[in-house]
Amino acid sequence: PAFARIDLHHLVRHIITLSRSELEQRRISVHYDLAAEDSFIVADSVQVQQVLLNLVMNAVEAMAEVKSRSGTLAIATSNPESGVIRCEIADNGTGIEPALIERIFDSFWSTKAQGMGMGLTISYSIIERHRGKLTARNREPHGCIFAFTLPLAASEELL
């Protein structure tokens, strides 16, 4: 990995730009709430982009079967505590059965018929390698929220 100081907000916008045709084709609107005052992290840009792209594409797929409401992808950042950034990717898709949410990061386990069960496992490992945490929870009334926290660059530089 090539670690450098990067702006997580820039990476989020870049991934949405890369995903734009898929989002438009599926008529999914994107809502940004990039409210973190400090969004600079020390990370491998390619790996963090891989996590973001995986979470965005999983959200897109989760909304594919839903015809009763328009698809909405919400991306938010915050600084929940000093030295940390939190990024949430939320969809209004089908959600995850509560009994299955504990297994969502297990290798070779997937809720998708054609899924290999590796995307979330790899994403989890990448975030852990960056000294962060990736979580998943259902969203009310519909969908799921995947969120990760990472140390901010300023706190990394103090180590």
Short mmCIF file of N, CA and C in Angstrom, two decimals:
data_model
loop_
_atom_site.label_atom_id
_atom_site.label_comp_id
_atom_site.label_asym_id
_atom_site.label_seq_id
_atom_site.Cartn_x
_atom_site.Cartn_y
_atom_site.Cartn_z
N PRO A 1 0.82 -1.20 0.00
CA PRO A 1 0.00 0.00 0.00
C PRO A 1 0.86 1.27 0.00
N ALA A 2 0.38 2.27 -0.70
CA ALA A 2 1.08 3.56 -0.75
C ALA A 2 0.27 4.57 0.05
N PHE A 3 0.64 4.77 1.30
CA PHE A 3 -0.09 5.67 2.18
C PHE A 3 0.33 7.11 1.92
N ALA A 4 -0.67 7.99 1.86
CA ALA A 4 -0.44 9.42 1.67
C ALA A 4 -1.60 10.18 2.31
N ARG A 5 -1.41 11.47 2.48
CA ARG A 5 -2.47 12.33 3.03
C ARG A 5 -3.45 12.64 1.90
N ILE A 6 -4.71 12.23 2.09
CA ILE A 6 -5.73 12.44 1.06
C ILE A 6 -7.03 12.94 1.69
N ASP A 7 -7.82 13.59 0.85
CA ASP A 7 -9.11 14.13 1.28
C ASP A 7 -10.20 13.10 0.99
N LEU A 8 -10.83 12.58 2.02
CA LEU A 8 -11.88 11.58 1.85
C LEU A 8 -13.05 12.16 1.04
N HIS A 9 -13.36 13.43 1.21
CA HIS A 9 -14.44 14.05 0.44
C HIS A 9 -14.13 14.00 -1.06
N HIS A 10 -12.88 14.22 -1.41
CA HIS A 10 -12.48 14.13 -2.82
C HIS A 10 -12.69 12.70 -3.34
N LEU A 11 -12.30 11.71 -2.56
CA LEU A 11 -12.48 10.31 -2.98
C LEU A 11 -13.96 9.96 -3.15
N VAL A 12 -14.81 10.44 -2.25
CA VAL A 12 -16.25 10.18 -2.35
C VAL A 12 -16.79 10.76 -3.66
N ARG A 13 -16.46 12.00 -3.95
CA ARG A 13 -16.95 12.63 -5.18
C ARG A 13 -16.42 11.91 -6.42
N HIS A 14 -15.17 11.47 -6.36
CA HIS A 14 -14.57 10.75 -7.48
C HIS A 14 -15.30 9.42 -7.74
N ILE A 15 -15.60 8.68 -6.70
CA ILE A 15 -16.30 7.40 -6.86
C ILE A 15 -17.71 7.61 -7.41
N ILE A 16 -18.39 8.65 -6.97
CA ILE A 16 -19.73 8.93 -7.51
C ILE A 16 -19.63 9.32 -8.98
N THR A 17 -18.59 10.05 -9.35
CA THR A 17 -18.38 10.39 -10.76
C THR A 17 -18.16 9.11 -11.57
N LEU A 18 -17.34 8.20 -11.06
CA LEU A 18 -17.10 6.93 -11.75
C LEU A 18 -18.37 6.10 -11.88
N SER A 19 -19.27 6.22 -10.91
CA SER A 19 -20.50 5.42 -10.87
C SER A 19 -21.67 6.12 -11.54
N ARG A 20 -21.46 7.33 -12.03
CA ARG A 20 -22.54 8.17 -12.53
C ARG A 20 -23.43 7.48 -13.56
N SER A 21 -22.84 6.80 -14.56
CA SER A 21 -23.67 6.18 -15.60
C SER A 21 -24.57 5.09 -15.02
N GLU A 22 -24.05 4.30 -14.10
CA GLU A 22 -24.85 3.25 -13.45
C GLU A 22 -25.98 3.88 -12.62
N LEU A 23 -25.66 4.93 -11.90
CA LEU A 23 -26.66 5.61 -11.08
C LEU A 23 -27.75 6.23 -11.95
N GLU A 24 -27.35 6.86 -13.05
CA GLU A 24 -28.34 7.47 -13.95
C GLU A 24 -29.19 6.42 -14.64
N GLN A 25 -28.56 5.34 -15.09
CA GLN A 25 -29.28 4.26 -15.76
C GLN A 25 -30.36 3.67 -14.85
N ARG A 26 -30.05 3.57 -13.58
CA ARG A 26 -31.00 3.00 -12.62
C ARG A 26 -31.86 4.07 -11.93
N ARG A 27 -31.69 5.30 -12.36
CA ARG A 27 -32.46 6.44 -11.83
C ARG A 27 -32.34 6.59 -10.31
N ILE A 28 -31.13 6.49 -9.85
CA ILE A 28 -30.84 6.63 -8.42
C ILE A 28 -30.31 8.03 -8.18
N SER A 29 -30.96 8.76 -7.28
CA SER A 29 -30.47 10.09 -6.93
C SER A 29 -29.45 9.98 -5.80
N VAL A 30 -28.51 10.89 -5.82
CA VAL A 30 -27.45 10.91 -4.81
C VAL A 30 -27.59 12.17 -3.97
N HIS A 31 -27.58 11.98 -2.67
CA HIS A 31 -27.65 13.10 -1.73
C HIS A 31 -26.36 13.12 -0.91
N TYR A 32 -25.70 14.26 -0.93
CA TYR A 32 -24.46 14.43 -0.17
C TYR A 32 -24.74 15.21 1.10
N ASP A 33 -24.11 14.78 2.17
CA ASP A 33 -24.05 15.56 3.40
C ASP A 33 -22.63 15.42 3.94
N LEU A 34 -21.70 16.01 3.22
CA LEU A 34 -20.28 15.90 3.58
C LEU A 34 -19.98 16.97 4.62
N ALA A 35 -20.40 16.71 5.83
CA ALA A 35 -20.37 17.71 6.91
C ALA A 35 -19.12 17.66 7.77
N ALA A 36 -18.25 16.67 7.55
CA ALA A 36 -17.02 16.60 8.37
C ALA A 36 -16.19 17.85 8.13
N GLU A 37 -15.82 18.52 9.20
CA GLU A 37 -15.00 19.72 9.07
C GLU A 37 -13.58 19.37 8.67
N ASP A 38 -13.09 18.21 9.14
CA ASP A 38 -11.77 17.72 8.77
C ASP A 38 -11.98 16.40 8.05
N SER A 39 -11.55 16.31 6.79
CA SER A 39 -11.77 15.11 6.00
C SER A 39 -10.48 14.50 5.47
N PHE A 40 -9.33 14.94 6.00
CA PHE A 40 -8.05 14.42 5.53
C PHE A 40 -7.61 13.21 6.34
N ILE A 41 -7.27 12.15 5.61
CA ILE A 41 -6.83 10.90 6.22
C ILE A 41 -5.46 10.53 5.64
N VAL A 42 -4.74 9.64 6.33
CA VAL A 42 -3.53 9.05 5.78
C VAL A 42 -3.92 7.65 5.38
N ALA A 43 -3.92 7.40 4.05
CA ALA A 43 -4.45 6.13 3.56
C ALA A 43 -3.89 5.80 2.19
N ASP A 44 -4.13 4.57 1.77
CA ASP A 44 -3.86 4.16 0.40
C ASP A 44 -5.10 4.53 -0.40
N SER A 45 -4.97 5.50 -1.27
CA SER A 45 -6.10 6.04 -2.02
C SER A 45 -6.84 4.97 -2.81
N VAL A 46 -6.12 4.08 -3.47
CA VAL A 46 -6.73 3.04 -4.28
C VAL A 46 -7.57 2.10 -3.41
N GLN A 47 -7.05 1.74 -2.25
CA GLN A 47 -7.78 0.83 -1.37
C GLN A 47 -9.04 1.47 -0.81
N VAL A 48 -8.97 2.72 -0.40
CA VAL A 48 -10.15 3.40 0.13
C VAL A 48 -11.19 3.59 -0.98
N GLN A 49 -10.72 3.89 -2.19
CA GLN A 49 -11.65 3.98 -3.32
C GLN A 49 -12.31 2.63 -3.59
N GLN A 50 -11.58 1.54 -3.43
CA GLN A 50 -12.15 0.21 -3.62
C GLN A 50 -13.28 -0.02 -2.62
N VAL A 51 -13.08 0.38 -1.38
CA VAL A 51 -14.12 0.24 -0.36
C VAL A 51 -15.34 1.08 -0.74
N LEU A 52 -15.11 2.34 -1.08
CA LEU A 52 -16.22 3.22 -1.44
C LEU A 52 -17.00 2.69 -2.64
N LEU A 53 -16.28 2.25 -3.67
CA LEU A 53 -16.95 1.73 -4.86
C LEU A 53 -17.75 0.48 -4.53
N ASN A 54 -17.19 -0.41 -3.73
CA ASN A 54 -17.91 -1.62 -3.33
C ASN A 54 -19.19 -1.28 -2.57
N LEU A 55 -19.10 -0.34 -1.63
CA LEU A 55 -20.28 0.02 -0.84
C LEU A 55 -21.34 0.71 -1.70
N VAL A 56 -20.90 1.57 -2.63
CA VAL A 56 -21.85 2.25 -3.52
C VAL A 56 -22.53 1.23 -4.44
N MET A 57 -21.75 0.33 -5.03
CA MET A 57 -22.34 -0.65 -5.95
C MET A 57 -23.25 -1.64 -5.21
N ASN A 58 -22.90 -2.01 -3.99
CA ASN A 58 -23.79 -2.86 -3.19
C ASN A 58 -25.12 -2.14 -2.93
N ALA A 59 -25.05 -0.84 -2.65
CA ALA A 59 -26.26 -0.05 -2.42
C ALA A 59 -27.10 0.00 -3.68
N VAL A 60 -26.45 0.20 -4.82
CA VAL A 60 -27.16 0.25 -6.11
C VAL A 60 -27.88 -1.08 -6.33
N GLU A 61 -27.19 -2.18 -6.10
CA GLU A 61 -27.79 -3.51 -6.30
C GLU A 61 -28.92 -3.77 -5.32
N ALA A 62 -28.81 -3.25 -4.10
CA ALA A 62 -29.86 -3.44 -3.10
C ALA A 62 -31.14 -2.71 -3.48
N MET A 63 -31.01 -1.67 -4.30
CA MET A 63 -32.18 -0.90 -4.71
C MET A 63 -32.76 -1.38 -6.04
N ALA A 64 -32.07 -2.29 -6.71
CA ALA A 64 -32.47 -2.72 -8.06
C ALA A 64 -33.85 -3.37 -8.11
N GLU A 65 -34.19 -4.13 -7.09
CA GLU A 65 -35.46 -4.87 -7.10
C GLU A 65 -36.65 -4.04 -6.62
N VAL A 66 -36.36 -2.90 -6.01
CA VAL A 66 -37.42 -2.08 -5.43
C VAL A 66 -38.05 -1.20 -6.52
N LYS A 67 -39.33 -1.39 -6.74
CA LYS A 67 -40.05 -0.62 -7.76
C LYS A 67 -41.06 0.35 -7.15
N SER A 68 -41.32 0.20 -5.86
CA SER A 68 -42.36 1.00 -5.20
C SER A 68 -41.89 2.39 -4.76
N ARG A 69 -40.59 2.66 -4.84
CA ARG A 69 -40.06 3.98 -4.46
C ARG A 69 -38.81 4.25 -5.31
N SER A 70 -38.51 5.53 -5.48
CA SER A 70 -37.30 5.85 -6.25
C SER A 70 -36.06 5.58 -5.40
N GLY A 71 -35.02 5.16 -6.09
CA GLY A 71 -33.77 4.85 -5.40
C GLY A 71 -33.05 6.11 -4.96
N THR A 72 -32.56 6.07 -3.74
CA THR A 72 -31.82 7.19 -3.18
C THR A 72 -30.57 6.66 -2.48
N LEU A 73 -29.45 7.23 -2.84
CA LEU A 73 -28.18 6.92 -2.20
C LEU A 73 -27.76 8.17 -1.44
N ALA A 74 -27.53 8.01 -0.15
CA ALA A 74 -27.12 9.14 0.69
C ALA A 74 -25.71 8.88 1.22
N ILE A 75 -24.85 9.86 1.02
CA ILE A 75 -23.48 9.75 1.50
C ILE A 75 -23.23 10.90 2.45
N ALA A 76 -22.83 10.55 3.66
CA ALA A 76 -22.62 11.57 4.68
C ALA A 76 -21.28 11.35 5.38
N THR A 77 -20.67 12.45 5.78
CA THR A 77 -19.47 12.37 6.61
C THR A 77 -19.66 13.25 7.83
N SER A 78 -18.95 12.88 8.88
CA SER A 78 -18.98 13.67 10.11
C SER A 78 -17.69 13.40 10.88
N ASN A 79 -17.44 14.22 11.86
CA ASN A 79 -16.35 14.00 12.80
C ASN A 79 -17.00 13.71 14.15
N PRO A 80 -17.35 12.44 14.41
CA PRO A 80 -18.09 12.11 15.63
C PRO A 80 -17.30 12.36 16.92
N GLU A 81 -15.99 12.36 16.79
CA GLU A 81 -15.13 12.68 17.93
C GLU A 81 -13.82 13.22 17.38
N SER A 82 -13.04 13.80 18.22
CA SER A 82 -11.77 14.38 17.81
C SER A 82 -10.87 13.31 17.19
N GLY A 83 -10.28 13.62 16.04
CA GLY A 83 -9.32 12.72 15.43
C GLY A 83 -9.92 11.62 14.57
N VAL A 84 -11.23 11.68 14.31
CA VAL A 84 -11.91 10.60 13.58
C VAL A 84 -12.86 11.18 12.53
N ILE A 85 -12.93 10.50 11.38
CA ILE A 85 -13.96 10.81 10.40
C ILE A 85 -14.82 9.57 10.23
N ARG A 86 -16.11 9.82 10.03
CA ARG A 86 -17.08 8.76 9.80
C ARG A 86 -17.71 9.01 8.44
N CYS A 87 -17.81 7.95 7.64
CA CYS A 87 -18.44 8.03 6.33
C CYS A 87 -19.57 7.01 6.29
N GLU A 88 -20.77 7.47 5.95
CA GLU A 88 -21.94 6.59 5.87
C GLU A 88 -22.46 6.56 4.44
N ILE A 89 -22.73 5.36 3.95
CA ILE A 89 -23.35 5.17 2.64
C ILE A 89 -24.67 4.46 2.90
N ALA A 90 -25.76 5.17 2.63
CA ALA A 90 -27.10 4.65 2.95
C ALA A 90 -27.93 4.52 1.69
N ASP A 91 -28.70 3.45 1.63
CA ASP A 91 -29.61 3.24 0.50
C ASP A 91 -31.02 3.07 1.04
N ASN A 92 -31.99 3.08 0.14
CA ASN A 92 -33.37 2.81 0.56
C ASN A 92 -33.87 1.55 -0.15
N GLY A 93 -32.99 0.56 -0.19
CA GLY A 93 -33.30 -0.72 -0.83
C GLY A 93 -34.02 -1.67 0.10
N THR A 94 -33.68 -2.93 -0.05
CA THR A 94 -34.38 -4.01 0.66
C THR A 94 -33.90 -4.23 2.09
N GLY A 95 -32.73 -3.73 2.43
CA GLY A 95 -32.19 -3.97 3.76
C GLY A 95 -31.65 -5.38 3.88
N ILE A 96 -31.21 -5.74 5.07
CA ILE A 96 -30.66 -7.05 5.35
C ILE A 96 -31.46 -7.68 6.47
N GLU A 97 -31.83 -8.93 6.30
CA GLU A 97 -32.56 -9.62 7.37
C GLU A 97 -31.76 -9.53 8.66
N PRO A 98 -32.39 -9.11 9.76
CA PRO A 98 -31.65 -8.94 11.02
C PRO A 98 -30.86 -10.18 11.44
N ALA A 99 -31.38 -11.36 11.19
CA ALA A 99 -30.67 -12.59 11.57
C ALA A 99 -29.39 -12.78 10.75
N LEU A 100 -29.31 -12.13 9.60
CA LEU A 100 -28.16 -12.32 8.71
C LEU A 100 -27.10 -11.23 8.82
N ILE A 101 -27.45 -10.13 9.46
CA ILE A 101 -26.53 -8.98 9.49
C ILE A 101 -25.21 -9.31 10.20
N GLU A 102 -25.23 -10.25 11.13
CA GLU A 102 -24.00 -10.64 11.83
C GLU A 102 -23.00 -11.32 10.90
N ARG A 103 -23.47 -11.91 9.81
CA ARG A 103 -22.61 -12.67 8.90
C ARG A 103 -22.15 -11.85 7.70
N ILE A 104 -22.59 -10.64 7.58
CA ILE A 104 -22.41 -9.85 6.36
C ILE A 104 -20.93 -9.67 5.96
N PHE A 105 -20.01 -9.70 6.92
CA PHE A 105 -18.59 -9.53 6.61
C PHE A 105 -17.82 -10.84 6.53
N ASP A 106 -18.52 -11.98 6.67
CA ASP A 106 -17.87 -13.30 6.60
C ASP A 106 -17.42 -13.59 5.16
N SER A 107 -16.27 -14.23 5.03
CA SER A 107 -15.77 -14.63 3.71
C SER A 107 -16.69 -15.66 3.07
N PHE A 108 -16.86 -15.55 1.78
CA PHE A 108 -17.62 -16.48 0.96
C PHE A 108 -19.09 -16.59 1.36
N TRP A 109 -19.62 -15.55 1.99
CA TRP A 109 -21.03 -15.54 2.38
C TRP A 109 -21.66 -14.31 1.74
N SER A 110 -22.77 -14.50 1.07
CA SER A 110 -23.40 -13.38 0.36
C SER A 110 -24.92 -13.51 0.41
N THR A 111 -25.58 -12.37 0.38
CA THR A 111 -27.05 -12.36 0.27
C THR A 111 -27.47 -12.37 -1.19
N LYS A 112 -26.50 -12.17 -2.10
CA LYS A 112 -26.80 -12.12 -3.53
C LYS A 112 -26.69 -13.51 -4.16
N ALA A 113 -27.59 -13.82 -5.07
CA ALA A 113 -27.57 -15.12 -5.75
C ALA A 113 -26.26 -15.33 -6.50
N GLN A 114 -25.74 -14.29 -7.13
CA GLN A 114 -24.50 -14.40 -7.90
C GLN A 114 -23.28 -13.87 -7.14
N GLY A 115 -23.45 -13.56 -5.85
CA GLY A 115 -22.35 -12.98 -5.09
C GLY A 115 -21.31 -14.00 -4.69
N MET A 116 -20.04 -13.53 -4.65
CA MET A 116 -18.95 -14.40 -4.23
C MET A 116 -18.71 -14.32 -2.72
N GLY A 117 -19.22 -13.27 -2.09
CA GLY A 117 -19.01 -13.13 -0.66
C GLY A 117 -17.63 -12.63 -0.30
N MET A 118 -17.02 -11.85 -1.19
CA MET A 118 -15.68 -11.34 -0.92
C MET A 118 -15.62 -9.82 -0.81
N GLY A 119 -16.52 -9.10 -1.47
CA GLY A 119 -16.46 -7.65 -1.50
C GLY A 119 -16.47 -7.01 -0.12
N LEU A 120 -17.42 -7.40 0.71
CA LEU A 120 -17.49 -6.80 2.05
C LEU A 120 -16.37 -7.30 2.95
N THR A 121 -15.95 -8.54 2.76
CA THR A 121 -14.83 -9.08 3.54
C THR A 121 -13.56 -8.29 3.24
N ILE A 122 -13.31 -8.04 1.96
CA ILE A 122 -12.12 -7.27 1.56
C ILE A 122 -12.24 -5.84 2.07
N SER A 123 -13.41 -5.24 1.93
CA SER A 123 -13.61 -3.87 2.41
C SER A 123 -13.36 -3.78 3.92
N TYR A 124 -13.88 -4.75 4.66
CA TYR A 124 -13.69 -4.79 6.11
C TYR A 124 -12.19 -4.84 6.44
N SER A 125 -11.45 -5.70 5.73
CA SER A 125 -10.01 -5.85 5.97
C SER A 125 -9.26 -4.56 5.65
N ILE A 126 -9.63 -3.92 4.55
CA ILE A 126 -8.97 -2.66 4.17
C ILE A 126 -9.18 -1.60 5.25
N ILE A 127 -10.40 -1.46 5.70
CA ILE A 127 -10.68 -0.44 6.74
C ILE A 127 -9.95 -0.79 8.03
N GLU A 128 -9.91 -2.06 8.41
CA GLU A 128 -9.16 -2.47 9.60
C GLU A 128 -7.67 -2.15 9.44
N ARG A 129 -7.12 -2.42 8.25
CA ARG A 129 -5.71 -2.16 7.97
C ARG A 129 -5.39 -0.66 8.11
N HIS A 130 -6.40 0.17 7.89
CA HIS A 130 -6.24 1.61 8.03
C HIS A 130 -6.62 2.09 9.44
N ARG A 131 -6.71 1.14 10.36
CA ARG A 131 -7.01 1.40 11.78
C ARG A 131 -8.40 1.99 11.98
N GLY A 132 -9.34 1.50 11.16
CA GLY A 132 -10.72 1.96 11.26
C GLY A 132 -11.65 0.80 11.52
N LYS A 133 -12.95 1.08 11.38
CA LYS A 133 -13.98 0.08 11.65
C LYS A 133 -15.10 0.25 10.62
N LEU A 134 -15.55 -0.87 10.05
CA LEU A 134 -16.66 -0.89 9.09
C LEU A 134 -17.83 -1.61 9.74
N THR A 135 -19.00 -0.99 9.69
CA THR A 135 -20.20 -1.57 10.30
C THR A 135 -21.36 -1.53 9.31
N ALA A 136 -22.38 -2.32 9.60
CA ALA A 136 -23.61 -2.32 8.79
C ALA A 136 -24.80 -2.38 9.72
N ARG A 137 -25.85 -1.67 9.33
CA ARG A 137 -27.10 -1.73 10.09
C ARG A 137 -28.25 -1.40 9.15
N ASN A 138 -29.42 -1.86 9.48
CA ASN A 138 -30.59 -1.54 8.68
C ASN A 138 -31.00 -0.10 8.93
N ARG A 139 -31.65 0.47 7.93
CA ARG A 139 -32.09 1.86 7.97
C ARG A 139 -33.61 1.87 8.00
N GLU A 140 -34.16 2.73 8.80
CA GLU A 140 -35.62 2.85 8.88
C GLU A 140 -36.08 3.96 7.96
N PRO A 141 -37.14 3.79 7.20
CA PRO A 141 -37.99 2.61 7.15
C PRO A 141 -37.51 1.56 6.16
N HIS A 142 -36.56 1.94 5.26
CA HIS A 142 -36.10 0.99 4.25
C HIS A 142 -34.60 1.12 4.05
N GLY A 143 -33.96 0.01 3.74
CA GLY A 143 -32.58 0.05 3.30
C GLY A 143 -31.57 -0.31 4.35
N CYS A 144 -30.35 0.09 4.06
CA CYS A 144 -29.21 -0.28 4.89
C CYS A 144 -28.22 0.89 4.93
N ILE A 145 -27.45 0.93 5.99
CA ILE A 145 -26.38 1.92 6.14
C ILE A 145 -25.08 1.18 6.42
N PHE A 146 -24.11 1.40 5.56
CA PHE A 146 -22.76 0.92 5.82
C PHE A 146 -21.96 2.14 6.22
N ALA A 147 -21.21 2.03 7.29
CA ALA A 147 -20.45 3.16 7.80
C ALA A 147 -19.05 2.71 8.19
N PHE A 148 -18.09 3.58 7.92
CA PHE A 148 -16.74 3.29 8.41
C PHE A 148 -16.16 4.53 9.05
N THR A 149 -15.29 4.29 10.01
CA THR A 149 -14.56 5.36 10.66
C THR A 149 -13.08 5.15 10.36
N LEU A 150 -12.38 6.25 10.25
CA LEU A 150 -10.93 6.23 10.03
C LEU A 150 -10.29 7.34 10.84
N PRO A 151 -9.06 7.14 11.28
CA PRO A 151 -8.36 8.23 11.96
C PRO A 151 -8.06 9.35 10.98
N LEU A 152 -8.14 10.56 11.47
CA LEU A 152 -7.80 11.72 10.65
C LEU A 152 -6.28 11.85 10.50
N ALA A 153 -5.85 12.51 9.44
CA ALA A 153 -4.43 12.68 9.18
C ALA A 153 -3.73 13.38 10.33
N ALA A 154 -4.38 14.40 10.89
CA ALA A 154 -3.76 15.15 11.99
C ALA A 154 -3.44 14.23 13.18
N SER A 155 -4.34 13.29 13.48
CA SER A 155 -4.09 12.39 14.62
C SER A 155 -3.06 11.32 14.24
N GLU A 156 -3.01 10.92 12.96
CA GLU A 156 -2.02 9.95 12.49
C GLU A 156 -0.61 10.53 12.59
N GLU A 157 -0.48 11.82 12.27
CA GLU A 157 0.83 12.45 12.26
C GLU A 157 1.41 12.57 13.66
N LEU A 158 0.58 12.48 14.66
CA LEU A 158 1.05 12.58 16.05
C LEU A 158 1.65 11.28 16.54
N LEU A 159 1.39 10.17 15.85
CA LEU A 159 1.87 8.86 16.29
C LEU A 159 3.34 8.66 16.00
#
